[in-house]
Structure formats: structure tokens, C-alpha cells
Amino acid sequence: MLEDLRIKNFALIDSAALDFKNGFTVLSGETGAGKSLLIGALTFLLGGKGGVEQIRTGCPMAQVSGTFYIKGLSSPVDGSKINEEEIKSPAEWLYVHGIECEDDRVLIRRAVRDNGKAAAWIGDTPVTRADLVSFCSFLVDIHGQHEHQSLMKVSEHRKFLDSYAGINEKVEEFSTLYSNLVSKKKQLEDMLSDDKTRRQKIDVLEFAVKEIDEAKLKPNEDKELDEEETKLSSFEKLFADIQAVNSALDGSDSGEGAVSLLKKIRSASVHSLSLDPSLEKLDSRLESVFYELSDLAAEYSSYEQSLVFDPDRLAFVQDRQTLIYNLKKKYASSVDAPLEEVLKFKNDAVKRLEELKGGSESRESLEKEIAVNEKNLLSIAAEISEERSKAAQNMSVKVMDVLKNLGMKDARFSVRVNQKNGTEVLAKCGPYGMDEVEFLIAANPGNPLQSLAKIASGGELSRVMLSLKTVLAASDNIETLIFDEIDTGVGGEVAVSLGQHLKNLAKNRQILCITHLASIAVYADNQMKIVKSVSEGLTHTDVKPVEGEERVKEIARMLSGDSYSQESIEHAKAMLRSSSTAFN
């Protein structure tokens, strides 16, 4: 579970220190207070995208750290049979990566600097972002509002089922085999094309390879040439600017430059220091400025002496730019594309030439290899399909059980798994197997099962998503679930059901939930309030726990729409008493 979170200079949060407890924790706050910033900081900590836009205005760096308690983490791990592909727990992950921890706790830190560079640590060990994502996938599952939309895409339904069935790795392996088969079939198709067409392809590719080779391109040469061309073509302006700088510094035009003037000021300062020792710090600063300006004057003078206009070099650079422009026009996605695309085109062309020049012996070998791969692919696809069908029945029942607890007592939910039509292997199978998976629902009695993506309302989608998350959580060991406004599109009795369900779910998991509904918040074991304020022209977002009367006021505010009255306070007290009684 997440024990604490420390945030510094992240977006609108200048500094925040939060201590979390087990059970159900609600995060609330006024509209626009920045509730989702907290989720953003946590997402960043867990390996989400990091960029300079996340750094608080005027600060050099944003930092987020969190401590996780993982029961049994310090216990010995039998690592004799563990490898990177077989890691099934955070303890095994740490063992494989040689990271030690104490007291079943691990500290995760992440930072991003204003130059765009980010860094991450697990314990005291620096890790890559990919490693961070891999490790944190065992710790936290964040459900944001955007995930509702995944239910509207039938293509996403398969992912939920595969996750529930525990076959993600097997499906990934299948996808790799499928992609390899597609590539080999394409290769064979090219081999079987008539000699004239094949010869034409070879001629085109050989010309491209020769043209690119003769250009003798260097990585990033286009960028370097652009910079040099700008300098050479603007030589007169550059030279005039540097002369102006030197003139101002050494006084070659006006008679007295900044260095000479500062030297006089420095002399007066030294004399004044002898009269008043309290001026020592000011004199020291003036001395530093004098030496720094003197160094600058010397360097600018040296730079001016080095400036030489070379028209032959400018012509060469511009010819080279034209050559690269024409190569990009032919072999890259656009003339503004990186030069690496041209080099990649050449490398790919070399590989294609090797394939196209292969003889009949190579073709026969490829045909045999494809036949073996097709047989293997169909066998694995059948295994995956069988596992999906079994999991679909079980998942349908479990989701319906949860939906009943969320106020959809008469709803029917089904995971439909149909095999694709086709006789050819690549028609019968897709990149993820031979199945088409779709969620069906009948929200009201008497209605037939229909596509969830076509008929579900916003409130129904929220509840279906929560049901899926609940069912998936039961099949893994992730201890912390975070819901960012799961209450979208719901209210009334449905919100009460959501609150009760999250309370029950928190018996075996740590639940963090951002909500604007009081009827959900009252069921929380702990509540935190996000507050936005403006000080000295800067916006601040702070987080603080609310307990006792403060919590009553916060619930009342949620009831009254970002304000509260005596009636709302009494209502809030009644709701808190009622929710407490319901679970005692």
C-alpha cells in the first residue's frame, strides 16, 4: 500500500506531504481546485510521461517521492529459477534487479529538470523509466476518466478479457509469431512475383542504395549544415553585432568602454573600502563583476578575430543542403523529416534486395518455414480461444454480481467470444488470435443483450468499468487501486451504491478515490481536501486531511455546491452517521 507521498514544485503544487492509511480514502475539493493534479503527480511517480510543463513556474525541478509498504517484501526470495520474463511479484522484481529494501518498504523517487531531463530511483538505485513502469505495475492500478471511453471501443474489450484470463504474455507471444508470419508471407509473395516486376524492384532499390551511399551522409548532418549556413549567410550582420559588443566593452569608438569605466569604479570602490570596512561585501561583488566583464571582453575580442567569411564554404554547405533536401524528398516521409529516415530507408532497401535476389532454394525453404509457422500459429490460437471462452463465462457472472451491488440488479452482462471466419490462416487469425471479443449488456429486464459500446449511458459505463476493475483486482495482487472521478454520470441511489461498493472493496485493498459526490465521500475511512489559493500572484494547490467537524463542513460543502449552510451541515452529519451505522 501507498504510505506517503511527497510532492515538490509539481504543476501548481509547491510542496505537499501526504500520509495515507489503509482502507478507503476520498480526495475532494472545490471545482477547479486541482484534484487531478494529485493523480498526475502519482502517475508521474509511477513512470508516466515527464516533461518540463509539469514543473511549477519559476522552479528548476519537480520532484515526487512515495513510500510503499509491501507485506513480505523483505522475506528471502528463491531466485534460482526466476528470470526477467517470469517475474510475478515486486519482491521477485527487486531480486532480479539487485535492489534491496528493509522493513517491507520501498521508496520510489522521480524528478524532472527544466532542461527536460528526468531521473528515477527505486530505493537508492537509479532506474530507467521502463524499469519504473515495470516495477510499479505490481503496486498500483490507476483508473482515470478516459478509460470509460475504452469501453466504447470494441477493440479494447479483448484486453480486459485477456487480463482477467491471465493470458497477456501468451497473447503477446502470439502477436510476435503472427507478425513474423505476415512478414514471411510478404517475402514469399515478392519472391513469387514475375521476374520482370522483381527486376524492376531490384533496379529501383539498387539505385536508391547507390544514391544514398554516394552522398556519404552523417547522422544529424542536416541540422549541423543548417546551423553553419545560418552563420555563414548572416556573416555581415554577425560581424557587425560582435563589433558593436566589443566597441561597447573596450570603448574603441566612444573613447571609454564598459571595462575602462568599471575599472575606474573599482578604483573608487577600493578607496571607499579603506574608509569604511562595511563596504567589503559590495566591493567584493564589484570586483567579481569587473573580472567577469574583463574576461567577456577578451573572449568577444578573440571571437571577432576568428570570424572569417568563406564564400566557397558557404557554397559547399548550400549544395550539400540541396542534396540532402532532394534525398529526403525521395526517401523520407517529408523534407522536414530527420535525416535518419533516409539512412533507415537505405538499410531497409539492402534487406529487401537480399530477399528479392534469393533463388528457388531460398523460396522452397521459406515455403516450408511458413507451413510450420501456420500450423504452430493455429495451435496457439486455439489454446488462447479456449482459455478466453472459459474466462468469458466466469467473468460475465462475476461482473453481474458486482453490477447488482451497484444498483443494476436486473442487468445482464455477457462477454461474447466468436471465432473469425476464413480459411486462410491470416484470414482466420488476427494479430491477437482467432477471436472477436465484445461486451454485451441488457440494463433492463426484458431487453435483449446488445453491444455495450452502442447502448450504455455514462452512468452505466462508470459502473461497468468499476465492476471490471473490481473483478480484475480479485485476480491479481495489486494492493492499491486509484479511481479518478469514477462517479461520472451518476447520482442519487447509484452514488450511494458506488460508495458502499468502494467501502467493501477497501476491506482487502487500499482505495483512493477522487469524487465530487458527498454520497460517496461519507463512506470513506479517510478524507483529504484539495485547496487552491493565490499568493503573491502565484496559484498554489495544497492537500490536507479533514477530520471531525472539518470533515462535516467538507461534506456539507459537497452537498451545497462549493458552499454550505446550517441545513447542509445537519444533512452531512446525518449522512456520516448513516454510513457509519451501515458498516458497523
Coordinates of C-alpha atoms in Angstrom, one line a residue:
M1 CA 0.0 0.0 0.0
L2 CA 1.0 3.6 -0.5
E3 CA 2.1 5.0 2.9
D4 CA 3.1 8.5 2.0
L5 CA 3.5 10.9 -1.0
R6 CA 5.9 13.9 -1.1
I7 CA 5.4 16.4 -3.9
K8 CA 7.6 19.5 -4.6
N9 CA 7.2 22.1 -7.3
F10 CA 4.9 19.9 -9.4
A11 CA 2.5 21.9 -11.6
L12 CA 0.5 24.1 -9.1
I13 CA 1.7 22.2 -6.0
D14 CA 4.7 24.0 -4.4
S15 CA 5.0 21.5 -1.6
A16 CA 2.8 18.8 -0.2
A17 CA 3.3 15.9 2.2
L18 CA 0.6 13.3 2.5
D19 CA 0.3 10.3 4.7
F20 CA -2.1 7.6 3.6
K21 CA -3.8 4.9 5.5
N22 CA -5.2 1.5 4.5
G23 CA -8.9 1.3 3.6
F24 CA -11.0 3.8 1.6
T25 CA -9.6 7.3 1.2
V26 CA -11.5 10.1 -0.6
L27 CA -9.9 13.2 -2.2
S28 CA -12.3 16.1 -2.5
G29 CA -12.2 19.8 -3.2
E30 CA -13.9 22.7 -4.8
T31 CA -14.4 22.9 -8.5
G32 CA -11.1 23.8 -10.2
A33 CA -9.0 23.2 -7.0
G34 CA -6.7 20.8 -8.9
K35 CA -7.9 17.4 -7.6
S36 CA -6.5 15.6 -10.6
L37 CA -3.0 17.2 -10.0
L38 CA -2.6 14.7 -7.2
I39 CA -3.3 11.9 -9.6
G40 CA -1.0 13.5 -12.1
A41 CA 1.9 13.6 -9.6
L42 CA 1.3 10.0 -8.6
T43 CA 1.1 8.9 -12.3
F44 CA 4.4 10.7 -12.9
L45 CA 6.0 8.9 -9.9
L46 CA 4.9 5.5 -11.2
G47 CA 6.5 6.1 -14.6
G48 CA 4.1 8.3 -16.5
K49 CA 5.3 10.8 -19.1
G50 CA 7.5 13.5 -17.6
G51 CA 8.1 16.9 -19.1
V52 CA 9.1 20.5 -18.3
E53 CA 5.4 21.5 -18.4
Q54 CA 5.0 19.6 -15.1
I55 CA 7.5 21.9 -13.3
R56 CA 6.0 24.7 -11.2
T57 CA 6.5 28.1 -12.8
G58 CA 9.9 29.6 -11.9
C59 CA 11.3 26.4 -10.4
P60 CA 14.3 24.4 -11.7
M61 CA 12.9 20.9 -11.0
A62 CA 9.8 19.0 -10.0
Q63 CA 10.1 16.1 -7.6
V64 CA 7.8 13.4 -6.4
S65 CA 8.5 10.5 -4.0
G66 CA 6.4 7.8 -2.3
T67 CA 6.9 5.0 0.2
F68 CA 5.1 1.7 -0.4
Y69 CA 4.6 -1.0 2.2
I70 CA 4.6 -4.4 0.7
K71 CA 4.0 -7.3 3.1
G72 CA 6.7 -9.9 2.9
L73 CA 8.9 -7.8 0.7
S74 CA 11.9 -8.4 3.0
S75 CA 11.5 -12.2 3.0
P76 CA 14.1 -14.3 1.2
V77 CA 13.4 -15.0 -2.5
D78 CA 14.4 -18.2 -4.2
G79 CA 15.9 -16.7 -7.3
S80 CA 17.3 -19.9 -8.7
K81 CA 14.5 -20.2 -11.3
I82 CA 13.5 -16.6 -11.8
N83 CA 14.3 -14.7 -14.9
E84 CA 13.1 -11.4 -16.4
E85 CA 10.1 -13.0 -18.2
E86 CA 8.9 -14.9 -15.2
I87 CA 8.7 -12.2 -12.5
K88 CA 5.4 -12.4 -10.7
S89 CA 5.8 -10.2 -7.7
P90 CA 7.5 -6.9 -6.6
A91 CA 9.9 -9.0 -4.4
E92 CA 11.0 -11.1 -7.3
W93 CA 11.4 -7.9 -9.5
L94 CA 13.7 -6.3 -6.9
Y95 CA 15.7 -9.6 -6.5
V96 CA 16.3 -9.9 -10.3
H97 CA 17.4 -6.2 -10.4
G98 CA 19.6 -6.5 -7.4
I99 CA 17.7 -3.9 -5.3
E100 CA 17.5 -4.4 -1.5
C101 CA 14.9 -3.0 0.9
E102 CA 14.2 -3.0 4.6
D103 CA 11.1 -3.4 6.8
D104 CA 9.0 -4.4 3.8
R105 CA 9.1 -0.9 2.5
V106 CA 10.5 0.6 -0.7
L107 CA 11.0 4.3 -1.5
I108 CA 10.4 5.4 -5.1
R109 CA 11.6 8.9 -6.3
R110 CA 11.3 10.7 -9.6
A111 CA 12.3 14.1 -10.8
V112 CA 12.3 16.2 -14.0
R113 CA 14.5 19.2 -14.5
D114 CA 13.8 22.4 -16.5
N115 CA 16.2 21.1 -19.2
G116 CA 13.8 18.2 -19.9
K117 CA 16.0 15.5 -18.2
A118 CA 14.2 13.1 -15.9
A119 CA 15.6 10.7 -13.4
A120 CA 14.1 7.9 -11.2
W121 CA 15.2 5.8 -8.3
I122 CA 13.9 2.7 -6.6
G123 CA 15.5 2.7 -3.2
D124 CA 18.9 4.2 -3.8
T125 CA 19.3 2.6 -7.2
P126 CA 18.8 4.7 -10.4
V127 CA 16.4 3.0 -12.8
T128 CA 15.1 3.7 -16.3
R129 CA 11.5 4.8 -16.9
A130 CA 10.7 1.4 -18.4
D131 CA 12.0 -0.3 -15.3
L132 CA 9.9 2.0 -13.1
V133 CA 6.8 1.2 -15.1
S134 CA 7.5 -2.5 -14.9
F135 CA 8.0 -2.5 -11.1
C136 CA 5.1 -0.1 -10.3
S137 CA 2.7 -2.3 -12.3
F138 CA 2.8 -4.6 -9.3
L139 CA 1.9 -1.9 -6.8
V140 CA -0.8 0.5 -8.2
D141 CA -3.7 0.4 -10.7
I142 CA -4.9 3.9 -11.7
H143 CA -8.3 4.2 -13.3
G144 CA -8.9 7.6 -14.9
Q145 CA -12.0 9.1 -16.7
H146 CA -10.5 8.5 -20.1
E147 CA -10.7 4.7 -19.5
H148 CA -14.5 5.0 -19.7
Q149 CA -14.0 5.6 -23.4
S150 CA -12.2 2.3 -23.8
L151 CA -15.5 0.6 -23.2
M152 CA -16.9 2.4 -26.2
K153 CA -14.2 0.7 -28.4
V154 CA -14.9 -3.0 -29.0
S155 CA -11.3 -3.5 -29.9
E156 CA -10.4 -2.7 -26.2
H157 CA -12.8 -5.4 -24.8
R158 CA -10.3 -8.2 -25.6
K159 CA -7.7 -6.6 -23.4
F160 CA -10.0 -6.7 -20.4
L161 CA -10.8 -10.4 -21.0
D162 CA -7.1 -11.4 -21.6
S163 CA -6.1 -9.6 -18.4
Y164 CA -8.8 -11.5 -16.5
A165 CA -7.8 -14.8 -18.1
G166 CA -4.1 -14.1 -17.3
I167 CA -3.0 -14.8 -20.8
N168 CA -1.5 -11.4 -21.7
E169 CA 2.0 -12.9 -22.1
K170 CA 0.7 -15.7 -24.3
V171 CA -1.2 -13.3 -26.5
E172 CA 2.0 -11.1 -26.8
E173 CA 4.0 -14.1 -27.9
F174 CA 1.2 -15.0 -30.4
S175 CA 1.3 -11.4 -31.8
T176 CA 5.1 -11.7 -32.4
L177 CA 4.6 -15.0 -34.2
Y178 CA 1.8 -13.5 -36.2
S179 CA 3.8 -10.5 -37.2
N180 CA 6.7 -12.8 -38.2
L181 CA 4.4 -14.9 -40.4
V182 CA 2.9 -11.8 -42.1
S183 CA 6.5 -10.7 -42.9
K184 CA 7.5 -14.1 -44.3
K185 CA 4.3 -14.3 -46.4
K186 CA 5.1 -10.9 -47.8
Q187 CA 8.6 -12.0 -48.5
L188 CA 7.3 -15.1 -50.3
E189 CA 4.8 -13.0 -52.3
D190 CA 7.7 -10.9 -53.6
M191 CA 9.7 -14.0 -54.5
L192 CA 6.8 -15.4 -56.5
S193 CA 6.2 -12.2 -58.4
D194 CA 7.2 -12.4 -62.1
D195 CA 10.9 -11.8 -63.0
K196 CA 10.2 -8.5 -64.7
T197 CA 8.4 -7.0 -61.7
R198 CA 11.1 -8.4 -59.4
R199 CA 13.8 -7.0 -61.6
Q200 CA 12.2 -3.6 -61.6
K201 CA 12.0 -3.6 -57.8
I202 CA 15.7 -4.6 -57.6
D203 CA 16.7 -1.8 -60.1
V204 CA 14.8 0.8 -58.1
L205 CA 16.2 -0.3 -54.8
E206 CA 19.8 -0.7 -56.1
F207 CA 19.6 2.9 -57.5
A208 CA 18.4 4.2 -54.1
V209 CA 21.1 2.4 -52.2
K210 CA 23.8 3.7 -54.6
E211 CA 22.5 7.3 -54.5
I212 CA 22.3 7.4 -50.7
D213 CA 25.7 5.7 -50.3
E214 CA 27.4 8.2 -52.7
A215 CA 26.0 11.0 -50.6
K216 CA 28.2 9.8 -47.7
L217 CA 25.6 11.1 -45.2
K218 CA 26.5 11.6 -41.5
P219 CA 24.0 11.4 -38.6
N220 CA 22.5 14.8 -37.8
E221 CA 24.4 16.3 -40.7
D222 CA 21.3 18.2 -41.9
K223 CA 21.0 20.0 -38.5
E224 CA 24.7 20.9 -38.5
L225 CA 24.6 22.2 -42.0
D226 CA 21.5 24.4 -41.2
E227 CA 23.4 26.0 -38.3
E228 CA 26.5 26.6 -40.3
E229 CA 24.6 28.0 -43.2
T230 CA 22.8 30.5 -41.0
K231 CA 26.1 31.7 -39.6
L232 CA 27.8 32.0 -43.0
S233 CA 24.9 33.6 -44.8
S234 CA 24.5 36.2 -42.0
F235 CA 28.2 36.9 -41.6
E236 CA 28.0 40.7 -42.1
K237 CA 25.2 41.1 -39.5
L238 CA 27.0 38.7 -37.1
F239 CA 30.3 40.6 -37.6
A240 CA 28.6 44.0 -37.1
D241 CA 27.0 42.7 -33.9
I242 CA 30.2 41.4 -32.4
Q243 CA 32.0 44.7 -33.3
A244 CA 29.2 46.6 -31.6
V245 CA 29.7 44.5 -28.5
N246 CA 33.5 44.9 -28.5
S247 CA 33.2 48.6 -29.0
A248 CA 30.9 49.0 -26.0
L249 CA 33.2 46.9 -23.9
D250 CA 36.6 48.4 -24.9
G251 CA 35.5 51.9 -26.0
S252 CA 37.2 51.7 -29.4
D253 CA 34.5 54.1 -30.9
S254 CA 33.3 56.2 -27.9
G255 CA 36.7 56.5 -26.2
E256 CA 35.7 54.9 -23.0
G257 CA 34.2 51.4 -22.8
A258 CA 32.5 49.4 -20.1
V259 CA 35.7 47.7 -18.9
S260 CA 37.5 51.1 -18.6
L261 CA 34.6 52.7 -16.8
L262 CA 34.2 49.7 -14.4
K263 CA 38.0 49.9 -13.7
K264 CA 37.5 53.5 -12.5
I265 CA 34.5 52.5 -10.4
R266 CA 36.6 49.6 -9.0
S267 CA 39.4 52.0 -8.0
A268 CA 36.9 54.3 -6.3
S269 CA 35.4 51.3 -4.5
V270 CA 38.8 50.2 -3.2
H271 CA 39.4 53.6 -1.9
S272 CA 36.0 53.8 -0.2
L273 CA 36.6 50.4 1.4
S274 CA 39.7 51.8 3.1
L275 CA 37.4 54.5 4.6
D276 CA 34.5 52.2 5.5
P277 CA 35.2 48.4 6.0
S278 CA 31.5 47.7 6.0
L279 CA 31.7 48.1 2.2
E280 CA 33.7 44.9 1.9
K281 CA 30.9 42.7 0.5
L282 CA 29.9 45.3 -2.0
D283 CA 33.5 45.8 -3.1
S284 CA 33.9 42.0 -3.5
R285 CA 30.8 41.8 -5.7
L286 CA 32.1 44.8 -7.8
E287 CA 35.5 43.0 -8.1
S288 CA 33.8 39.9 -9.4
V289 CA 31.8 41.9 -11.9
F290 CA 35.0 43.6 -13.1
Y291 CA 36.9 40.4 -13.7
E292 CA 33.9 38.7 -15.3
L293 CA 33.4 41.7 -17.7
S294 CA 37.1 41.7 -18.5
D295 CA 37.0 38.0 -19.4
L296 CA 34.0 38.6 -21.6
A297 CA 35.7 41.5 -23.4
A298 CA 38.7 39.3 -24.1
E299 CA 36.6 36.4 -25.4
Y300 CA 34.5 38.6 -27.6
S301 CA 37.6 40.2 -29.0
S302 CA 39.1 36.7 -29.7
Y303 CA 35.8 35.6 -31.3
E304 CA 35.9 38.7 -33.6
Q305 CA 39.4 37.9 -34.7
S306 CA 38.4 34.4 -35.6
L307 CA 35.5 35.5 -37.8
V308 CA 36.4 34.9 -41.5
F309 CA 34.0 34.9 -44.3
D310 CA 34.4 31.9 -46.6
P311 CA 32.2 32.1 -49.7
D312 CA 33.5 28.7 -51.0
R313 CA 32.5 27.1 -47.8
L314 CA 29.0 28.7 -47.9
A315 CA 28.5 27.4 -51.5
F316 CA 29.6 23.9 -50.4
V317 CA 27.2 24.0 -47.4
Q318 CA 24.3 25.1 -49.6
D319 CA 25.0 22.5 -52.3
R320 CA 25.1 19.9 -49.5
Q321 CA 21.8 21.1 -48.2
T322 CA 20.2 20.9 -51.6
L323 CA 21.5 17.3 -52.0
I324 CA 20.0 16.3 -48.6
Y325 CA 16.7 18.1 -49.4
N326 CA 16.4 16.0 -52.6
L327 CA 17.2 12.8 -50.8
K328 CA 14.6 13.5 -48.1
K329 CA 12.1 14.3 -50.8
K330 CA 12.7 10.9 -52.3
Y331 CA 13.3 8.6 -49.4
A332 CA 11.9 10.2 -46.2
S333 CA 8.3 11.0 -45.1
S334 CA 8.8 14.7 -45.8
V335 CA 11.6 17.2 -46.5
D336 CA 11.4 18.2 -42.8
A337 CA 11.8 14.7 -41.6
P338 CA 15.0 13.7 -39.7
L339 CA 18.0 12.6 -41.9
E340 CA 17.8 9.2 -40.0
E341 CA 14.8 8.3 -42.1
V342 CA 16.9 8.4 -45.3
L343 CA 19.5 6.2 -43.7
K344 CA 16.8 3.8 -42.5
F345 CA 15.4 3.7 -46.0
K346 CA 18.8 2.6 -47.3
N347 CA 19.2 -0.1 -44.6
D348 CA 15.7 -1.5 -45.3
A349 CA 16.4 -1.4 -49.0
V350 CA 19.5 -3.5 -48.5
K351 CA 17.5 -6.1 -46.7
R352 CA 14.8 -6.1 -49.3
L353 CA 17.4 -6.6 -52.0
E354 CA 18.7 -9.7 -50.3
E355 CA 15.2 -11.1 -50.1
L356 CA 14.4 -10.3 -53.8
K357 CA 17.7 -11.8 -55.0
G358 CA 17.0 -15.1 -53.2
G359 CA 16.8 -18.1 -55.5
S360 CA 14.4 -21.0 -55.8
E361 CA 16.2 -22.9 -53.0
S362 CA 15.5 -20.0 -50.6
R363 CA 11.9 -19.8 -51.8
E364 CA 11.3 -23.5 -51.1
S365 CA 12.9 -23.2 -47.6
L366 CA 10.7 -20.2 -46.9
E367 CA 7.5 -22.1 -48.0
K368 CA 8.3 -24.9 -45.6
E369 CA 9.0 -22.5 -42.8
I370 CA 5.7 -20.7 -43.4
A371 CA 3.8 -24.0 -43.4
V372 CA 5.3 -24.9 -40.0
N373 CA 4.6 -21.4 -38.6
E374 CA 1.0 -21.5 -39.8
K375 CA 0.4 -24.9 -38.0
N376 CA 2.0 -23.6 -34.9
L377 CA 0.1 -20.3 -35.0
L378 CA -3.3 -22.1 -35.4
S379 CA -2.5 -24.4 -32.5
I380 CA -1.6 -21.5 -30.2
A381 CA -4.7 -19.5 -31.4
A382 CA -6.9 -22.5 -30.5
E383 CA -5.4 -22.6 -27.0
I384 CA -5.9 -18.9 -26.5
S385 CA -9.5 -19.2 -27.8
E386 CA -10.3 -22.0 -25.4
E387 CA -8.9 -20.0 -22.4
R388 CA -10.8 -16.9 -23.4
S389 CA -14.1 -18.9 -23.7
K390 CA -13.7 -20.3 -20.2
A391 CA -12.7 -17.0 -18.7
A392 CA -15.6 -15.2 -20.5
Q393 CA -18.3 -17.3 -18.8
N394 CA -16.7 -16.8 -15.4
M395 CA -16.1 -13.1 -15.9
S396 CA -19.7 -12.5 -17.1
V397 CA -21.0 -14.0 -13.8
K398 CA -18.6 -12.0 -11.6
V399 CA -19.3 -8.7 -13.3
M400 CA -23.1 -9.2 -13.0
D401 CA -22.6 -9.9 -9.3
V402 CA -20.8 -6.6 -8.9
L403 CA -23.3 -4.7 -11.0
K404 CA -26.1 -5.9 -8.7
N405 CA -24.3 -4.3 -5.8
L406 CA -24.0 -1.1 -7.8
G407 CA -27.8 -0.6 -8.3
M408 CA -28.1 -2.6 -11.6
K409 CA -30.0 -5.5 -10.1
D410 CA -31.7 -6.6 -13.2
A411 CA -28.8 -6.1 -15.6
R412 CA -27.4 -8.9 -17.7
F413 CA -23.8 -8.8 -18.8
S414 CA -22.1 -11.1 -21.2
V415 CA -18.6 -11.4 -22.7
R416 CA -19.1 -12.8 -26.2
V417 CA -16.2 -14.7 -27.9
N418 CA -16.7 -15.5 -31.5
Q419 CA -14.1 -17.1 -33.8
K420 CA -13.3 -15.2 -37.0
N421 CA -14.4 -16.5 -40.4
G422 CA -11.9 -17.6 -43.0
T423 CA -10.0 -20.5 -44.4
E424 CA -6.6 -18.9 -44.9
V425 CA -4.5 -18.7 -41.6
L426 CA -4.1 -14.9 -41.8
A427 CA -7.8 -14.5 -42.5
K428 CA -8.8 -16.9 -39.7
C429 CA -6.4 -15.2 -37.3
G430 CA -5.6 -11.6 -36.5
P431 CA -2.7 -10.2 -34.5
Y432 CA -4.3 -11.3 -31.2
G433 CA -5.8 -14.7 -32.1
M434 CA -8.8 -16.1 -33.9
D435 CA -11.4 -14.4 -31.6
E436 CA -13.6 -11.4 -31.8
V437 CA -14.4 -10.3 -28.2
E438 CA -17.3 -7.9 -27.3
F439 CA -19.1 -6.9 -24.1
L440 CA -22.9 -7.1 -24.3
I441 CA -25.4 -5.7 -21.8
A442 CA -29.1 -5.6 -21.1
A443 CA -29.6 -2.9 -18.5
N444 CA -33.3 -3.5 -18.0
P445 CA -35.4 -6.7 -17.8
G446 CA -37.0 -7.9 -21.0
N447 CA -34.3 -6.2 -23.2
P448 CA -32.1 -8.4 -25.4
L449 CA -28.3 -8.3 -24.9
Q450 CA -26.8 -5.6 -27.1
S451 CA -23.4 -4.1 -27.7
L452 CA -22.2 -2.2 -24.6
A453 CA -20.4 0.3 -26.8
K454 CA -23.7 1.3 -28.5
I455 CA -26.3 1.5 -25.8
A456 CA -24.8 2.1 -22.4
S457 CA -25.2 5.5 -20.7
G458 CA -22.4 7.4 -19.0
G459 CA -23.6 6.2 -15.5
E460 CA -23.8 2.6 -16.8
L461 CA -20.3 2.8 -18.3
S462 CA -19.0 4.0 -14.9
R463 CA -20.5 1.1 -13.1
V464 CA -19.4 -1.4 -15.7
M465 CA -15.9 -0.1 -15.6
L466 CA -15.9 -0.3 -11.8
S467 CA -17.2 -3.8 -12.0
L468 CA -14.4 -4.8 -14.4
K469 CA -11.8 -3.2 -12.2
T470 CA -13.2 -5.0 -9.2
V471 CA -13.2 -8.4 -10.9
L472 CA -9.7 -7.8 -12.3
A473 CA -8.4 -6.7 -8.9
A474 CA -9.6 -10.0 -7.4
S475 CA -7.4 -11.9 -9.9
D476 CA -4.2 -10.1 -9.1
N477 CA -2.1 -8.9 -6.1
I478 CA -2.2 -5.2 -6.7
E479 CA -2.9 -3.6 -3.3
T480 CA -3.6 0.0 -4.3
L481 CA -6.5 1.0 -6.6
I482 CA -6.9 4.6 -7.6
F483 CA -10.1 6.0 -9.1
D484 CA -10.2 9.4 -10.7
E485 CA -13.8 10.6 -10.6
I486 CA -15.4 7.1 -11.1
D487 CA -18.7 8.8 -10.3
T488 CA -19.0 10.5 -13.8
G489 CA -22.7 10.5 -14.9
V490 CA -24.1 9.0 -11.6
G491 CA -26.0 10.4 -8.7
G492 CA -28.7 9.6 -6.1
E493 CA -29.0 5.9 -5.1
V494 CA -26.5 4.8 -7.6
A495 CA -23.9 7.1 -6.0
V496 CA -24.7 5.5 -2.6
S497 CA -24.2 2.1 -4.1
L498 CA -20.9 3.2 -5.5
G499 CA -19.8 4.4 -2.1
Q500 CA -20.8 1.2 -0.4
H501 CA -19.1 -0.9 -3.0
L502 CA -15.8 1.1 -2.7
K503 CA -16.0 0.7 1.1
N504 CA -16.4 -3.1 0.7
L505 CA -13.6 -3.2 -1.9
A506 CA -11.3 -1.4 0.6
K507 CA -11.6 -4.3 3.1
N508 CA -8.9 -6.1 1.1
R509 CA -7.3 -3.2 -0.9
Q510 CA -6.2 0.3 -0.4
I511 CA -8.6 2.5 -2.3
L512 CA -8.0 6.2 -3.3
C513 CA -10.9 8.0 -5.0
I514 CA -11.4 11.5 -6.3
T515 CA -15.0 12.4 -6.1
H516 CA -17.3 15.4 -6.0
L517 CA -20.3 13.4 -4.6
A518 CA -21.0 13.6 -0.8
S519 CA -22.9 10.3 -1.0
I520 CA -19.7 8.6 -1.9
A521 CA -17.4 10.5 0.3
V522 CA -19.3 9.7 3.5
Y523 CA -18.3 6.0 3.2
A524 CA -14.6 6.8 3.2
D525 CA -12.4 5.8 6.1
N526 CA -10.3 8.8 5.5
Q527 CA -10.8 12.1 3.6
M528 CA -8.4 14.7 2.2
K529 CA -9.3 18.1 0.8
I530 CA -7.5 19.8 -2.1
V531 CA -7.5 23.5 -1.7
K532 CA -6.4 26.1 -4.3
S533 CA -5.2 29.6 -3.3
V534 CA -3.4 32.6 -4.8
S535 CA -0.5 34.2 -3.0
E536 CA 1.8 36.9 -4.4
G537 CA 0.4 36.4 -7.9
L538 CA 1.1 32.6 -7.9
T539 CA -1.5 29.9 -7.7
H540 CA -1.0 27.2 -5.0
T541 CA -2.6 23.8 -4.6
D542 CA -2.5 22.3 -1.1
V543 CA -3.7 19.0 0.3
K544 CA -4.8 18.4 3.9
P545 CA -6.7 15.7 5.8
V546 CA -10.1 16.6 7.1
E547 CA -11.5 15.0 10.3
G548 CA -14.2 15.7 12.8
E549 CA -16.0 19.0 12.3
E550 CA -13.8 19.9 9.4
R551 CA -15.0 16.8 7.6
V552 CA -18.6 17.6 8.3
K553 CA -18.1 21.0 6.8
E554 CA -16.4 19.5 3.7
I555 CA -19.3 17.0 3.2
A556 CA -21.7 19.9 3.7
R557 CA -19.9 21.9 1.0
M558 CA -20.1 19.0 -1.4
L559 CA -23.8 18.8 -0.7
S560 CA -24.4 22.5 -1.3
G561 CA -22.3 23.1 -4.3
D562 CA -19.0 24.6 -3.1
S563 CA -20.7 26.4 -0.2
Y564 CA -22.5 25.3 2.9
S565 CA -25.4 26.2 5.2
Q566 CA -26.7 25.0 8.6
E567 CA -29.1 22.7 6.8
S568 CA -26.3 21.2 4.7
I569 CA -24.2 20.7 7.9
E570 CA -27.1 18.8 9.6
H571 CA -27.6 16.8 6.5
A572 CA -23.8 16.0 6.3
K573 CA -23.8 14.8 10.0
A574 CA -26.8 12.6 9.3
M575 CA -25.2 11.0 6.2
L576 CA -21.9 10.3 8.1
R577 CA -23.9 8.7 10.9
S578 CA -25.9 6.6 8.5
S579 CA -22.8 5.5 6.5
S580 CA -21.0 4.6 9.7
T581 CA -24.0 2.6 11.0
A582 CA -24.3 0.7 7.7
F583 CA -20.9 -0.8 8.2
N584 CA -20.9 -1.5 11.9

